[in-house]
Amino acid sequence: MVKIVLSGCSGKMGSTITNLALQKFPNIQIVAGIDKFTNVNRNYPIFEKAENCSVDYDVLLDFSRADTLTSLIELSKKTKKPLILCSTGYTDEDLDLIEKASKEIPLFRSANMSIGINLVNALLKKISPILYENFDFDIELVERHHNQKVDSPSGTALLLAHSIQNSLNEETNLIYGREGIGKREKNEICVNTVRGGGIIGDHEVIYAGDGEVIEVNHKAISRDVFAIGALKACEYMASQTKTGKYSMDDVLNINF
């Protein structure tokens, strides 16, 4: 049995993960939650702060907000248990803190827990150099989310954009949206953001060439996809004792 402490347990994703763990993951038990809203009905105790969490667990899973990072890292270092970070909106200082923490604990981080997104991300690393460097395709991204999302661009859009950039031998310039007068520069990769309604999460990568356009799309139609990926990651990380950084590539054993 994999015992999980769920940070952000009172939110929408917390509710989805709690329900799916009960319905589809008999080998997983959520033994406690961490959230400032402690009066939510859950089948486990909820602690307002990470430092108050006193239960024994195997994996700490975070689906809260970036401002909880320090307290979660401190708890993980104290218990010497794996930490799974699924929040987005981290600052450069936060990313530096994550890097340092990975030298002391097994630390998993992904901007998107969807199995599909991570397979798409692996695909983009393969096709981007071919299309951009060999055939002069332009690359643009569009991400769409609900009107309550607080960070922009989405962490997933940045994940995809940075994967594309890192796969290229040529230096590119990541920009966010367009306005004003002036033609597109060849080395630009633009991330365009849409916020509206209840869109769960749509990501589109456009490869535009002379005479043809290739589009790689992923649409999340249910939050279940993120919860399933997160719980799969918990199963994987529960057996990891080696310090370092882990990702969905490790969980899915992506090597193409």
PDB file of C-alpha atoms in Angstrom:
ATOM      1  CA  MET A   1       0.000   0.000   0.000  1.00  0.00           C
ATOM      2  CA  VAL A   2       1.348   3.431  -1.032  1.00  0.00           C
ATOM      3  CA  LYS A   3       0.481   6.049   1.574  1.00  0.00           C
ATOM      4  CA  ILE A   4       0.091   9.607   0.246  1.00  0.00           C
ATOM      5  CA  VAL A   5      -0.127  13.024   1.843  1.00  0.00           C
ATOM      6  CA  LEU A   6      -1.995  15.308  -0.571  1.00  0.00           C
ATOM      7  CA  SER A   7      -1.177  19.026  -0.501  1.00  0.00           C
ATOM      8  CA  GLY A   8      -4.017  21.075  -1.970  1.00  0.00           C
ATOM      9  CA  CYS A   9      -6.543  18.417  -1.025  1.00  0.00           C
ATOM     10  CA  SER A  10      -9.479  20.832  -0.713  1.00  0.00           C
ATOM     11  CA  GLY A  11      -9.310  22.165  -4.286  1.00  0.00           C
ATOM     12  CA  LYS A  12     -10.828  20.795  -7.502  1.00  0.00           C
ATOM     13  CA  MET A  13      -7.827  18.625  -8.300  1.00  0.00           C
ATOM     14  CA  GLY A  14      -7.643  17.500  -4.681  1.00  0.00           C
ATOM     15  CA  SER A  15     -11.229  16.309  -4.904  1.00  0.00           C
ATOM     16  CA  THR A  16     -10.602  14.510  -8.217  1.00  0.00           C
ATOM     17  CA  ILE A  17      -7.482  12.769  -6.900  1.00  0.00           C
ATOM     18  CA  THR A  18      -9.238  11.746  -3.678  1.00  0.00           C
ATOM     19  CA  ASN A  19     -12.147  10.185  -5.573  1.00  0.00           C
ATOM     20  CA  LEU A  20     -10.008   8.406  -8.175  1.00  0.00           C
ATOM     21  CA  ALA A  21      -7.682   6.986  -5.518  1.00  0.00           C
ATOM     22  CA  LEU A  22     -10.707   5.353  -3.907  1.00  0.00           C
ATOM     23  CA  GLN A  23     -12.280   4.176  -7.165  1.00  0.00           C
ATOM     24  CA  LYS A  24      -9.374   2.992  -9.301  1.00  0.00           C
ATOM     25  CA  PHE A  25      -6.208   2.648  -7.199  1.00  0.00           C
ATOM     26  CA  PRO A  26      -6.720  -0.038  -4.527  1.00  0.00           C
ATOM     27  CA  ASN A  27      -2.995  -0.029  -3.738  1.00  0.00           C
ATOM     28  CA  ILE A  28      -3.018   3.685  -2.839  1.00  0.00           C
ATOM     29  CA  GLN A  29      -4.294   5.315   0.337  1.00  0.00           C
ATOM     30  CA  ILE A  30      -4.414   9.047   0.976  1.00  0.00           C
ATOM     31  CA  VAL A  31      -3.614   9.215   4.678  1.00  0.00           C
ATOM     32  CA  ALA A  32      -3.693  13.007   5.147  1.00  0.00           C
ATOM     33  CA  GLY A  33      -4.149  16.311   3.373  1.00  0.00           C
ATOM     34  CA  ILE A  34      -2.614  19.760   3.653  1.00  0.00           C
ATOM     35  CA  ASP A  35      -4.769  22.788   2.879  1.00  0.00           C
ATOM     36  CA  LYS A  36      -5.729  26.111   4.412  1.00  0.00           C
ATOM     37  CA  PHE A  37      -9.375  25.048   4.017  1.00  0.00           C
ATOM     38  CA  THR A  38      -9.609  22.354   6.674  1.00  0.00           C
ATOM     39  CA  ASN A  39     -13.408  22.110   6.914  1.00  0.00           C
ATOM     40  CA  VAL A  40     -13.808  20.207   3.622  1.00  0.00           C
ATOM     41  CA  ASN A  41     -15.282  16.714   3.908  1.00  0.00           C
ATOM     42  CA  ARG A  42     -12.544  14.141   3.251  1.00  0.00           C
ATOM     43  CA  ASN A  43     -11.968  10.605   4.513  1.00  0.00           C
ATOM     44  CA  TYR A  44      -8.610  11.637   6.000  1.00  0.00           C
ATOM     45  CA  PRO A  45      -7.359  14.362   8.363  1.00  0.00           C
ATOM     46  CA  ILE A  46      -6.461  17.780   6.884  1.00  0.00           C
ATOM     47  CA  PHE A  47      -3.623  19.849   8.312  1.00  0.00           C
ATOM     48  CA  GLU A  48      -3.618  23.596   7.717  1.00  0.00           C
ATOM     49  CA  LYS A  49       0.166  23.747   7.323  1.00  0.00           C
ATOM     50  CA  ALA A  50       2.793  21.257   6.185  1.00  0.00           C
ATOM     51  CA  GLU A  51       4.765  21.651   9.391  1.00  0.00           C
ATOM     52  CA  ASN A  52       1.721  20.395  11.334  1.00  0.00           C
ATOM     53  CA  CYS A  53       1.492  17.137   9.397  1.00  0.00           C
ATOM     54  CA  SER A  54       2.360  14.319  11.778  1.00  0.00           C
ATOM     55  CA  VAL A  55       1.261  11.149   9.939  1.00  0.00           C
ATOM     56  CA  ASP A  56       3.526   8.499   8.465  1.00  0.00           C
ATOM     57  CA  TYR A  57       3.524   8.469   4.652  1.00  0.00           C
ATOM     58  CA  ASP A  58       5.432   7.284   1.562  1.00  0.00           C
ATOM     59  CA  VAL A  59       4.972  10.159  -0.919  1.00  0.00           C
ATOM     60  CA  LEU A  60       4.043  13.834  -0.611  1.00  0.00           C
ATOM     61  CA  LEU A  61       1.932  14.912  -3.616  1.00  0.00           C
ATOM     62  CA  ASP A  62       1.420  18.634  -4.227  1.00  0.00           C
ATOM     63  CA  PHE A  63      -1.432  20.097  -6.265  1.00  0.00           C
ATOM     64  CA  SER A  64      -1.659  23.448  -4.486  1.00  0.00           C
ATOM     65  CA  ARG A  65       0.138  26.683  -5.355  1.00  0.00           C
ATOM     66  CA  ALA A  66       3.710  27.816  -5.789  1.00  0.00           C
ATOM     67  CA  ASP A  67       3.748  29.683  -2.464  1.00  0.00           C
ATOM     68  CA  THR A  68       3.612  26.397  -0.522  1.00  0.00           C
ATOM     69  CA  LEU A  69       6.907  25.199  -1.999  1.00  0.00           C
ATOM     70  CA  THR A  70       9.261  26.006   0.878  1.00  0.00           C
ATOM     71  CA  SER A  71       7.136  24.333   3.542  1.00  0.00           C
ATOM     72  CA  LEU A  72       6.687  21.198   1.423  1.00  0.00           C
ATOM     73  CA  ILE A  73      10.405  20.896   0.769  1.00  0.00           C
ATOM     74  CA  GLU A  74      11.142  21.304   4.469  1.00  0.00           C
ATOM     75  CA  LEU A  75       8.669  18.547   5.361  1.00  0.00           C
ATOM     76  CA  SER A  76      10.150  16.241   2.713  1.00  0.00           C
ATOM     77  CA  LYS A  77      13.699  16.844   3.900  1.00  0.00           C
ATOM     78  CA  LYS A  78      12.589  16.138   7.468  1.00  0.00           C
ATOM     79  CA  THR A  79      10.871  12.865   6.592  1.00  0.00           C
ATOM     80  CA  LYS A  80      13.326  11.969   3.790  1.00  0.00           C
ATOM     81  CA  LYS A  81      10.388  10.951   1.616  1.00  0.00           C
ATOM     82  CA  PRO A  82       9.829  11.664  -2.119  1.00  0.00           C
ATOM     83  CA  LEU A  83       8.133  14.917  -3.104  1.00  0.00           C
ATOM     84  CA  ILE A  84       5.958  15.222  -6.234  1.00  0.00           C
ATOM     85  CA  LEU A  85       5.399  18.810  -7.413  1.00  0.00           C
ATOM     86  CA  CYS A  86       2.487  19.383  -9.792  1.00  0.00           C
ATOM     87  CA  SER A  87       1.941  23.090  -9.132  1.00  0.00           C
ATOM     88  CA  THR A  88       2.933  25.779 -11.644  1.00  0.00           C
ATOM     89  CA  GLY A  89       3.848  29.459 -11.546  1.00  0.00           C
ATOM     90  CA  TYR A  90       7.256  28.994  -9.902  1.00  0.00           C
ATOM     91  CA  THR A  91       9.691  31.922  -9.878  1.00  0.00           C
ATOM     92  CA  ASP A  92      13.378  31.650 -10.766  1.00  0.00           C
ATOM     93  CA  GLU A  93      14.103  31.586  -7.034  1.00  0.00           C
ATOM     94  CA  ASP A  94      11.632  28.730  -6.591  1.00  0.00           C
ATOM     95  CA  LEU A  95      13.271  26.759  -9.394  1.00  0.00           C
ATOM     96  CA  ASP A  96      16.656  27.255  -7.762  1.00  0.00           C
ATOM     97  CA  LEU A  97      15.214  25.970  -4.479  1.00  0.00           C
ATOM     98  CA  ILE A  98      13.813  22.912  -6.289  1.00  0.00           C
ATOM     99  CA  GLU A  99      17.194  22.239  -7.876  1.00  0.00           C
ATOM    100  CA  LYS A 100      18.940  22.366  -4.498  1.00  0.00           C
ATOM    101  CA  ALA A 101      16.292  20.193  -2.826  1.00  0.00           C
ATOM    102  CA  SER A 102      16.703  17.485  -5.490  1.00  0.00           C
ATOM    103  CA  LYS A 103      20.214  16.938  -4.202  1.00  0.00           C
ATOM    104  CA  GLU A 104      18.789  15.926  -0.824  1.00  0.00           C
ATOM    105  CA  ILE A 105      15.540  14.088  -1.646  1.00  0.00           C
ATOM    106  CA  PRO A 106      13.923  12.240  -4.564  1.00  0.00           C
ATOM    107  CA  LEU A 107      12.023  15.079  -6.218  1.00  0.00           C
ATOM    108  CA  PHE A 108       9.546  14.709  -9.053  1.00  0.00           C
ATOM    109  CA  ARG A 109       8.364  17.769 -10.976  1.00  0.00           C
ATOM    110  CA  SER A 110       6.082  18.076 -13.970  1.00  0.00           C
ATOM    111  CA  ALA A 111       4.080  21.014 -15.288  1.00  0.00           C
ATOM    112  CA  ASN A 112       1.458  18.587 -16.595  1.00  0.00           C
ATOM    113  CA  MET A 113       0.643  15.109 -15.314  1.00  0.00           C
ATOM    114  CA  SER A 114      -1.289  14.001 -18.387  1.00  0.00           C
ATOM    115  CA  ILE A 115       0.151  10.912 -20.061  1.00  0.00           C
ATOM    116  CA  GLY A 116      -0.857  12.356 -23.442  1.00  0.00           C
ATOM    117  CA  ILE A 117       0.904  15.686 -22.920  1.00  0.00           C
ATOM    118  CA  ASN A 118       4.111  13.970 -21.930  1.00  0.00           C
ATOM    119  CA  LEU A 119       4.025  11.744 -25.010  1.00  0.00           C
ATOM    120  CA  VAL A 120       3.377  14.853 -27.138  1.00  0.00           C
ATOM    121  CA  ASN A 121       6.322  16.565 -25.435  1.00  0.00           C
ATOM    122  CA  ALA A 122       8.596  13.662 -26.330  1.00  0.00           C
ATOM    123  CA  LEU A 123       7.360  13.813 -29.931  1.00  0.00           C
ATOM    124  CA  LEU A 124       8.042  17.557 -30.208  1.00  0.00           C
ATOM    125  CA  LYS A 125      11.678  17.011 -29.220  1.00  0.00           C
ATOM    126  CA  LYS A 126      12.044  14.693 -32.221  1.00  0.00           C
ATOM    127  CA  ILE A 127      10.224  16.583 -34.952  1.00  0.00           C
ATOM    128  CA  SER A 128      11.134  20.196 -34.097  1.00  0.00           C
ATOM    129  CA  PRO A 129      14.795  20.020 -35.264  1.00  0.00           C
ATOM    130  CA  ILE A 130      13.725  18.357 -38.514  1.00  0.00           C
ATOM    131  CA  LEU A 131      11.038  20.894 -39.366  1.00  0.00           C
ATOM    132  CA  TYR A 132      12.735  24.042 -38.067  1.00  0.00           C
ATOM    133  CA  GLU A 133      16.354  23.467 -39.069  1.00  0.00           C
ATOM    134  CA  ASN A 134      16.001  21.349 -42.200  1.00  0.00           C
ATOM    135  CA  PHE A 135      12.794  22.681 -43.747  1.00  0.00           C
ATOM    136  CA  ASP A 136      12.492  26.232 -42.375  1.00  0.00           C
ATOM    137  CA  PHE A 137       9.141  25.791 -40.592  1.00  0.00           C
ATOM    138  CA  ASP A 138       7.986  28.507 -38.173  1.00  0.00           C
ATOM    139  CA  ILE A 139       6.861  27.321 -34.733  1.00  0.00           C
ATOM    140  CA  GLU A 140       4.033  28.870 -32.675  1.00  0.00           C
ATOM    141  CA  LEU A 141       2.077  27.689 -29.619  1.00  0.00           C
ATOM    142  CA  VAL A 142      -1.452  28.425 -28.423  1.00  0.00           C
ATOM    143  CA  GLU A 143      -2.690  27.464 -24.947  1.00  0.00           C
ATOM    144  CA  ARG A 144      -6.261  27.806 -23.693  1.00  0.00           C
ATOM    145  CA  HIS A 145      -7.491  27.516 -20.105  1.00  0.00           C
ATOM    146  CA  HIS A 146     -10.432  28.467 -17.887  1.00  0.00           C
ATOM    147  CA  ASN A 147     -10.927  32.010 -16.646  1.00  0.00           C
ATOM    148  CA  GLN A 148      -9.848  31.169 -13.077  1.00  0.00           C
ATOM    149  CA  LYS A 149      -6.287  30.103 -13.940  1.00  0.00           C
ATOM    150  CA  VAL A 150      -3.846  32.424 -12.188  1.00  0.00           C
ATOM    151  CA  ASP A 151      -0.599  31.889 -14.132  1.00  0.00           C
ATOM    152  CA  SER A 152       0.014  32.806 -17.757  1.00  0.00           C
ATOM    153  CA  PRO A 153       1.376  31.285 -19.930  1.00  0.00           C
ATOM    154  CA  SER A 154       0.511  27.898 -18.513  1.00  0.00           C
ATOM    155  CA  GLY A 155       3.240  25.740 -17.073  1.00  0.00           C
ATOM    156  CA  THR A 156       2.450  23.164 -19.736  1.00  0.00           C
ATOM    157  CA  ALA A 157       2.898  25.668 -22.554  1.00  0.00           C
ATOM    158  CA  LEU A 158       6.281  26.610 -21.112  1.00  0.00           C
ATOM    159  CA  LEU A 159       7.177  22.921 -20.777  1.00  0.00           C
ATOM    160  CA  LEU A 160       6.445  22.366 -24.472  1.00  0.00           C
ATOM    161  CA  ALA A 161       8.136  25.577 -25.596  1.00  0.00           C
ATOM    162  CA  HIS A 162      11.308  24.912 -23.624  1.00  0.00           C
ATOM    163  CA  SER A 163      11.432  21.320 -24.869  1.00  0.00           C
ATOM    164  CA  ILE A 164      11.264  22.626 -28.435  1.00  0.00           C
ATOM    165  CA  GLN A 165      13.945  25.236 -27.755  1.00  0.00           C
ATOM    166  CA  ASN A 166      16.281  22.747 -26.093  1.00  0.00           C
ATOM    167  CA  SER A 167      15.929  20.323 -29.005  1.00  0.00           C
ATOM    168  CA  LEU A 168      17.232  22.894 -31.514  1.00  0.00           C
ATOM    169  CA  ASN A 169      20.870  23.578 -32.334  1.00  0.00           C
ATOM    170  CA  GLU A 170      20.059  27.168 -33.261  1.00  0.00           C
ATOM    171  CA  GLU A 171      19.271  29.814 -30.644  1.00  0.00           C
ATOM    172  CA  THR A 172      15.629  30.914 -30.537  1.00  0.00           C
ATOM    173  CA  ASN A 173      13.758  33.700 -28.772  1.00  0.00           C
ATOM    174  CA  LEU A 174      10.656  32.817 -26.748  1.00  0.00           C
ATOM    175  CA  ILE A 175       8.040  35.591 -26.805  1.00  0.00           C
ATOM    176  CA  TYR A 176       4.553  35.874 -25.315  1.00  0.00           C
ATOM    177  CA  GLY A 177       1.773  37.209 -27.547  1.00  0.00           C
ATOM    178  CA  ARG A 178       2.096  39.766 -30.326  1.00  0.00           C
ATOM    179  CA  GLU A 179       1.196  43.415 -30.800  1.00  0.00           C
ATOM    180  CA  GLY A 180       2.365  46.419 -32.805  1.00  0.00           C
ATOM    181  CA  ILE A 181       3.903  46.603 -36.262  1.00  0.00           C
ATOM    182  CA  GLY A 182       6.680  44.472 -37.640  1.00  0.00           C
ATOM    183  CA  LYS A 183       7.145  41.139 -39.351  1.00  0.00           C
ATOM    184  CA  ARG A 184       7.827  37.920 -37.535  1.00  0.00           C
ATOM    185  CA  GLU A 185      11.497  37.162 -36.914  1.00  0.00           C
ATOM    186  CA  LYS A 186      12.656  33.730 -37.991  1.00  0.00           C
ATOM    187  CA  ASN A 187      14.085  32.794 -34.581  1.00  0.00           C
ATOM    188  CA  GLU A 188      10.894  33.607 -32.665  1.00  0.00           C
ATOM    189  CA  ILE A 189       8.754  31.005 -30.957  1.00  0.00           C
ATOM    190  CA  CYS A 190       5.583  32.696 -29.740  1.00  0.00           C
ATOM    191  CA  VAL A 191       3.315  31.426 -26.953  1.00  0.00           C
ATOM    192  CA  ASN A 192      -0.225  32.760 -27.286  1.00  0.00           C
ATOM    193  CA  THR A 193      -2.594  32.607 -24.304  1.00  0.00           C
ATOM    194  CA  VAL A 194      -6.394  32.324 -24.167  1.00  0.00           C
ATOM    195  CA  ARG A 195      -8.396  32.476 -20.926  1.00  0.00           C
ATOM    196  CA  GLY A 196     -12.130  31.864 -20.866  1.00  0.00           C
ATOM    197  CA  GLY A 197     -15.052  29.896 -19.516  1.00  0.00           C
ATOM    198  CA  GLY A 198     -14.366  26.416 -18.195  1.00  0.00           C
ATOM    199  CA  ILE A 199     -11.687  25.243 -20.628  1.00  0.00           C
ATOM    200  CA  ILE A 200      -9.768  22.560 -18.739  1.00  0.00           C
ATOM    201  CA  GLY A 201      -6.616  22.756 -20.846  1.00  0.00           C
ATOM    202  CA  ASP A 202      -5.946  22.876 -24.605  1.00  0.00           C
ATOM    203  CA  HIS A 203      -2.446  23.061 -26.098  1.00  0.00           C
ATOM    204  CA  GLU A 204      -1.625  23.454 -29.766  1.00  0.00           C
ATOM    205  CA  VAL A 205       1.782  23.515 -31.435  1.00  0.00           C
ATOM    206  CA  ILE A 206       1.784  24.882 -34.995  1.00  0.00           C
ATOM    207  CA  TYR A 207       4.540  24.142 -37.509  1.00  0.00           C
ATOM    208  CA  ALA A 208       3.957  26.501 -40.456  1.00  0.00           C
ATOM    209  CA  GLY A 209       5.911  25.905 -43.649  1.00  0.00           C
ATOM    210  CA  ASP A 210       5.669  27.106 -47.254  1.00  0.00           C
ATOM    211  CA  GLY A 211       2.609  25.303 -48.545  1.00  0.00           C
ATOM    212  CA  GLU A 212       1.713  23.163 -45.536  1.00  0.00           C
ATOM    213  CA  VAL A 213       0.917  23.409 -41.840  1.00  0.00           C
ATOM    214  CA  ILE A 214       1.365  20.678 -39.232  1.00  0.00           C
ATOM    215  CA  GLU A 215      -0.588  20.975 -35.979  1.00  0.00           C
ATOM    216  CA  VAL A 216       0.011  18.887 -32.862  1.00  0.00           C
ATOM    217  CA  ASN A 217      -2.910  19.192 -30.441  1.00  0.00           C
ATOM    218  CA  HIS A 218      -3.793  17.956 -26.996  1.00  0.00           C
ATOM    219  CA  LYS A 219      -7.138  18.610 -25.322  1.00  0.00           C
ATOM    220  CA  ALA A 220      -7.915  17.680 -21.739  1.00  0.00           C
ATOM    221  CA  ILE A 221     -11.618  16.861 -21.529  1.00  0.00           C
ATOM    222  CA  SER A 222     -11.546  15.866 -17.862  1.00  0.00           C
ATOM    223  CA  ARG A 223      -9.376  16.591 -14.852  1.00  0.00           C
ATOM    224  CA  ASP A 224      -9.191  12.835 -14.391  1.00  0.00           C
ATOM    225  CA  VAL A 225      -6.236  12.681 -16.818  1.00  0.00           C
ATOM    226  CA  PHE A 226      -4.100  14.771 -14.459  1.00  0.00           C
ATOM    227  CA  ALA A 227      -5.182  12.798 -11.403  1.00  0.00           C
ATOM    228  CA  ILE A 228      -4.434   9.438 -13.028  1.00  0.00           C
ATOM    229  CA  GLY A 229      -0.982  10.621 -14.073  1.00  0.00           C
ATOM    230  CA  ALA A 230      -0.308  11.957 -10.576  1.00  0.00           C
ATOM    231  CA  LEU A 231      -1.327   8.711  -8.888  1.00  0.00           C
ATOM    232  CA  LYS A 232       0.783   6.706 -11.360  1.00  0.00           C
ATOM    233  CA  ALA A 233       3.695   8.975 -10.430  1.00  0.00           C
ATOM    234  CA  CYS A 234       3.041   8.279  -6.741  1.00  0.00           C
ATOM    235  CA  GLU A 235       3.237   4.536  -7.374  1.00  0.00           C
ATOM    236  CA  TYR A 236       6.543   5.034  -9.178  1.00  0.00           C
ATOM    237  CA  MET A 237       8.108   7.471  -6.709  1.00  0.00           C
ATOM    238  CA  ALA A 238       7.185   5.425  -3.629  1.00  0.00           C
ATOM    239  CA  SER A 239       9.983   3.006  -4.501  1.00  0.00           C
ATOM    240  CA  GLN A 240      12.583   5.674  -5.332  1.00  0.00           C
ATOM    241  CA  THR A 241      15.211   6.257  -2.667  1.00  0.00           C
ATOM    242  CA  LYS A 242      17.917   7.855  -4.803  1.00  0.00           C
ATOM    243  CA  THR A 243      18.103  11.652  -4.607  1.00  0.00           C
ATOM    244  CA  GLY A 244      17.687  13.598  -7.818  1.00  0.00           C
ATOM    245  CA  LYS A 245      15.118  14.971 -10.263  1.00  0.00           C
ATOM    246  CA  TYR A 246      12.398  12.779 -11.740  1.00  0.00           C
ATOM    247  CA  SER A 247       9.699  13.451 -14.350  1.00  0.00           C
ATOM    248  CA  MET A 248       6.895  11.765 -16.269  1.00  0.00           C
ATOM    249  CA  ASP A 249       9.522  10.535 -18.732  1.00  0.00           C
ATOM    250  CA  ASP A 250      10.713   8.238 -15.940  1.00  0.00           C
ATOM    251  CA  VAL A 251       7.197   7.080 -15.076  1.00  0.00           C
ATOM    252  CA  LEU A 252       6.330   6.358 -18.719  1.00  0.00           C
ATOM    253  CA  ASN A 253       9.810   5.050 -19.581  1.00  0.00           C
ATOM    254  CA  ILE A 254       9.954   7.340 -22.611  1.00  0.00           C
ATOM    255  CA  ASN A 255      13.168   6.775 -24.517  1.00  0.00           C
ATOM    256  CA  PHE A 256      12.340   7.537 -28.147  1.00  0.00           C
TER     257      PHE A 256
END
